[in-house]
Coordinates of C-alpha atoms in Angstrom, one line a residue:
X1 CA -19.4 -15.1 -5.2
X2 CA -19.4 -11.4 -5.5
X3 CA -21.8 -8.7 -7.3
X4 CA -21.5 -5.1 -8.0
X5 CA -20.6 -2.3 -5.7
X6 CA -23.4 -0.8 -5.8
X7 CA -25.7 -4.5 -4.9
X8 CA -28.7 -3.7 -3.3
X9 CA -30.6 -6.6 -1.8
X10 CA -34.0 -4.8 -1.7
X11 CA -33.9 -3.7 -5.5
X12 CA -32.9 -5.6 -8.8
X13 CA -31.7 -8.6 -7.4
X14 CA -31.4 -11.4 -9.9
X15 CA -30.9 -8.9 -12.6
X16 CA -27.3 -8.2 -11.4
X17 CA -25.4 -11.7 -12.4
X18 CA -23.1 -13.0 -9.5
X19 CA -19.3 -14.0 -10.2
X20 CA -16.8 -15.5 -8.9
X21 CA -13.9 -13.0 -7.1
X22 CA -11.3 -15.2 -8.7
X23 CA -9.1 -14.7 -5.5
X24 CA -8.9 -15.7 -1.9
X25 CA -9.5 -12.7 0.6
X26 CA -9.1 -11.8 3.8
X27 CA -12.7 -11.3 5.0
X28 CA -12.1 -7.6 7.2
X29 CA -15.8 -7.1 8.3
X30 CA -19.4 -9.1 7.5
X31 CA -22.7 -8.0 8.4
X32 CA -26.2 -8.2 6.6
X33 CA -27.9 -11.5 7.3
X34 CA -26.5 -12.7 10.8
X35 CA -28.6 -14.9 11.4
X36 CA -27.1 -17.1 8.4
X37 CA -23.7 -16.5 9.5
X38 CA -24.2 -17.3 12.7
X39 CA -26.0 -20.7 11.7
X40 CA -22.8 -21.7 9.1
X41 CA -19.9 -20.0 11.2
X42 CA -20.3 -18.8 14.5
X43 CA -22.1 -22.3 15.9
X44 CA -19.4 -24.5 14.3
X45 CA -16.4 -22.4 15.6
X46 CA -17.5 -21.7 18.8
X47 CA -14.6 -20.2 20.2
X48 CA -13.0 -18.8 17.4
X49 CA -15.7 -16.0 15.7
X50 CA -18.8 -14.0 17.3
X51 CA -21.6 -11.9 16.2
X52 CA -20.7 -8.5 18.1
X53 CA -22.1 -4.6 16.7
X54 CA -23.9 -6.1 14.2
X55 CA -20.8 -7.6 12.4
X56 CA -18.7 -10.9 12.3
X57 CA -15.6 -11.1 14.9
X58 CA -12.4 -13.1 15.4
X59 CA -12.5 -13.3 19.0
X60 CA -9.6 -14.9 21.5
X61 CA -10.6 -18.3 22.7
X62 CA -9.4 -17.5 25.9
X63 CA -10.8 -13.9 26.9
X64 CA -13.0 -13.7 24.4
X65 CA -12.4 -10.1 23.4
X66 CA -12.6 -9.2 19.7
X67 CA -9.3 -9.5 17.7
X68 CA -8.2 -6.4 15.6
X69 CA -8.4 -7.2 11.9
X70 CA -4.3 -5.8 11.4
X71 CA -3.3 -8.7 14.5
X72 CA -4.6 -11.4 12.1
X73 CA -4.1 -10.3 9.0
X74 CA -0.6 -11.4 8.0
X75 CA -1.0 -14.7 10.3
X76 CA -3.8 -15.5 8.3
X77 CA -2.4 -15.0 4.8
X78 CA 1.1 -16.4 5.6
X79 CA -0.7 -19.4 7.2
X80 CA -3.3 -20.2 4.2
X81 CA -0.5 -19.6 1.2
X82 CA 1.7 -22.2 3.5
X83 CA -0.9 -24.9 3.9
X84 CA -2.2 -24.2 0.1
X85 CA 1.1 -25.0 -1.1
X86 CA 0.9 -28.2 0.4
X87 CA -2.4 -29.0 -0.6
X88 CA -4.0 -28.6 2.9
X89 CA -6.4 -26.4 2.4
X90 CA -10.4 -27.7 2.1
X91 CA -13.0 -25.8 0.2
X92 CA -16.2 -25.8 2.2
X93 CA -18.1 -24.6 -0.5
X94 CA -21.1 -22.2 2.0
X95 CA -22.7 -20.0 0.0
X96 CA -23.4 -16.7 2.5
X97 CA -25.2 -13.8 1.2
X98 CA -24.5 -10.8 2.9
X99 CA -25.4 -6.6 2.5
X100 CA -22.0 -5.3 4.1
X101 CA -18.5 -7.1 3.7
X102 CA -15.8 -5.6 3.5
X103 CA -12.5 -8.0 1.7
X104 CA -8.8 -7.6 1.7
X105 CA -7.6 -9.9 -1.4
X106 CA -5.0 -11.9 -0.3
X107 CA -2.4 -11.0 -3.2
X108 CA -4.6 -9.4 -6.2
X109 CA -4.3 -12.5 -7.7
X110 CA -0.5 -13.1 -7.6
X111 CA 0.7 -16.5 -6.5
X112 CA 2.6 -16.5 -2.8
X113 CA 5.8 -17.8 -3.6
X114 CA 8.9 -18.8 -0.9
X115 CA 10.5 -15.9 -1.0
X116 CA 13.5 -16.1 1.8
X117 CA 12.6 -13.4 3.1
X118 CA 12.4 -12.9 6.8
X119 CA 8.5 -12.5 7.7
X120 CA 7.2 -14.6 4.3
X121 CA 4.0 -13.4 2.4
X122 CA 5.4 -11.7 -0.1
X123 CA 4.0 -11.6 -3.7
X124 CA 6.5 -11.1 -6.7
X125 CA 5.5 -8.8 -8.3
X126 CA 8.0 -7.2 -11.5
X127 CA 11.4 -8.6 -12.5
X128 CA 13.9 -6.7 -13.9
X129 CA 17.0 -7.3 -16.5
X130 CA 20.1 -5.4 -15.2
X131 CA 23.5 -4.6 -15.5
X132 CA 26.3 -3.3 -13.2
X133 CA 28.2 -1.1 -16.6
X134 CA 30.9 -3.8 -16.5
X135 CA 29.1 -6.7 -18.3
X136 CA 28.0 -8.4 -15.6
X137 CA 24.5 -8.7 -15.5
X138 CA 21.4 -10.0 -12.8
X139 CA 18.0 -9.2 -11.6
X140 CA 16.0 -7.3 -9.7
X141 CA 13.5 -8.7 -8.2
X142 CA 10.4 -6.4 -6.2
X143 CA 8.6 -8.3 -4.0
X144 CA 5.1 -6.8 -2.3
X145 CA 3.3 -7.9 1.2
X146 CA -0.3 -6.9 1.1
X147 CA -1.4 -7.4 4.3
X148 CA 1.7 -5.1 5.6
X149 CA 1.6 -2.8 2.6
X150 CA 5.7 -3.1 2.5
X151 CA 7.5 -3.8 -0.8
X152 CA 11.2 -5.8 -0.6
X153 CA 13.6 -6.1 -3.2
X154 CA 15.9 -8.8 -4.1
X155 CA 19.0 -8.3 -6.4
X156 CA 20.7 -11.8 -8.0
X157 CA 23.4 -12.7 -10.4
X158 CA 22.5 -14.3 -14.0
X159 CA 23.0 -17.5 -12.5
X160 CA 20.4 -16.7 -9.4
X161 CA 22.5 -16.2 -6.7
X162 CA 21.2 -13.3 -4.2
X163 CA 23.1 -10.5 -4.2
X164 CA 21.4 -8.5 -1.8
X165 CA 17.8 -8.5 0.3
X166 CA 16.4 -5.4 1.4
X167 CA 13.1 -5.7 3.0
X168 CA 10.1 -2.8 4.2
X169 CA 10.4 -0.3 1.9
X170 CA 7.0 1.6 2.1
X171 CA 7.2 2.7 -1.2
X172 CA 8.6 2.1 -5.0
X173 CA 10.8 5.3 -5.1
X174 CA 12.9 4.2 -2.1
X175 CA 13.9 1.0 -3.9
X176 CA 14.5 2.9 -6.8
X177 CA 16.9 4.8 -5.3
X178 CA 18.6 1.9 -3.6
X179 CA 18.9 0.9 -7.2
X180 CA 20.7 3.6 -8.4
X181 CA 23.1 3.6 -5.2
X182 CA 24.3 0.4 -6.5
X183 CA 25.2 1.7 -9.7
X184 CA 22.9 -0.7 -11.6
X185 CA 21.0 0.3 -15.3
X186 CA 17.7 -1.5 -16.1
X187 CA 17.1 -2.7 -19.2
X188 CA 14.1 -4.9 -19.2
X189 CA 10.7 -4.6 -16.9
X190 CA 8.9 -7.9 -16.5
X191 CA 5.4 -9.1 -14.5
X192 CA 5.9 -11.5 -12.3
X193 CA 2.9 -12.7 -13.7
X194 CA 1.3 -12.2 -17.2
X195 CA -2.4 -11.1 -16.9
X196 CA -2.4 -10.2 -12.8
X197 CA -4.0 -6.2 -12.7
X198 CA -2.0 -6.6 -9.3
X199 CA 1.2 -6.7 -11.0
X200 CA 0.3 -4.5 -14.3
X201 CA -0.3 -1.8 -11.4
X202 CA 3.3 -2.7 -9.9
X203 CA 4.8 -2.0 -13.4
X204 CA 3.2 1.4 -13.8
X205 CA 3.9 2.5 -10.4
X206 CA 7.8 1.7 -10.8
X207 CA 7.8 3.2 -14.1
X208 CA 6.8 6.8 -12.7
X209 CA 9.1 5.9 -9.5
X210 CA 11.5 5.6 -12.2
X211 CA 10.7 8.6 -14.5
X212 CA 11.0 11.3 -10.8
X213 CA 14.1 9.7 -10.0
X214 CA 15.6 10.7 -13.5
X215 CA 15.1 7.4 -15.2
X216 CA 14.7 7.4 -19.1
X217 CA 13.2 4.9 -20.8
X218 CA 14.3 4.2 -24.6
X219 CA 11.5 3.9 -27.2

């Protein structure tokens, strides 16, 4: 459950509903009320988390030393979408109130889906009608990893076959110009998923991509 940005726990408390964050996150830093987190996390995971400079840590089991939050990130994600998928994953249902946490959503509310591609969770985010100037036509697909902040794109026939796989682009403009190399004109810009701001985003962010690179779009 999540409140405002601006939540303080020493001012209007229950004036400020709570709601749900309608997303699974990677949980970067906690802090605020430790001695509830340690009661609900740190005493059932022994070895795994530890209350160190006033914050929640991932810590190795074996050294216990602290664990950078980029280390575990993609792990983490690739590993809950996988087990998710196959109905493996339990909600524990704790409620923890805390003054400072700071969250990395997993996929802005995009499904994980399996997308071939070499290191896995990816998010897809825009599809795209296209055609080579000699009838044949395909898709584009643009795939995005949020924990690695790389993009991929996938290019397949009309009946689905891939094409062509590009992976770690750091940004939109580079696929668009891999686009273009290959001669292809788009012709129809789709979300991945109707109603995600993550993917409404996507589609504005390729559009400008599009417009620098010389790209018109028809009216």
């Amino acid at each position: 459950m999540t409140n405002i940005p601006t939540f303080d726990l020493d001012g209007d408390v229950l004036k400020a509903p709570w709601g749900p964050l309608n997303a699974f996150a990677f949980v970067e830093s906690i802090a605020g009320r430790t001695e509830n987190i340690a009661r609900f996390i740190v005493h059932r995971y022994h070895s795994m988390f530890a209350i160190k400079d006033g914050g929640l840590k991932s810590i190795c089991e074996h050294c216990g030393d602290s664990l950078p939050g980029p280390l575990l990130r993609s792990a983490a994600m690739n590993g809950f979408s996988r087990l998710g998928r196959r109905r493996l994953v339990n909600n524990e249902a704790l409620m923890i109130f805390s003054s400072k946490v700071a969250l990395t959503e997993f996929h802005g509310g995009t499904r994980v889906e399996e997308s071939g591609l070499r290191d896995g969770g990816f998010a897809l985010l825009l599809l795209c009608d296209a055609g080579d100037g000699r009838n044949q036509t395909g898709i584009v697909e643009i795939w995005h990893n949020v924990a690695r902040n790389e993009y991929a794109m996938a290019i397949k026939g009309h009946e689905g076959e891939e094409l062509l796989q590009l992976e770690f682009y750091e940004d939109l403009d580079h696929i668009v110009d891999d686009i273009a190399g290959v001669g292809l004109v788009l012709t129809q810009l789709h979300l991945a998923q109707d109603g995600s701001p993550y993917c409404g985003l996507a589609r504005d962010l390729f559009l400008e991509a599009l417009e620098r690179s010389g790209y018109e779009q028809d009216e």
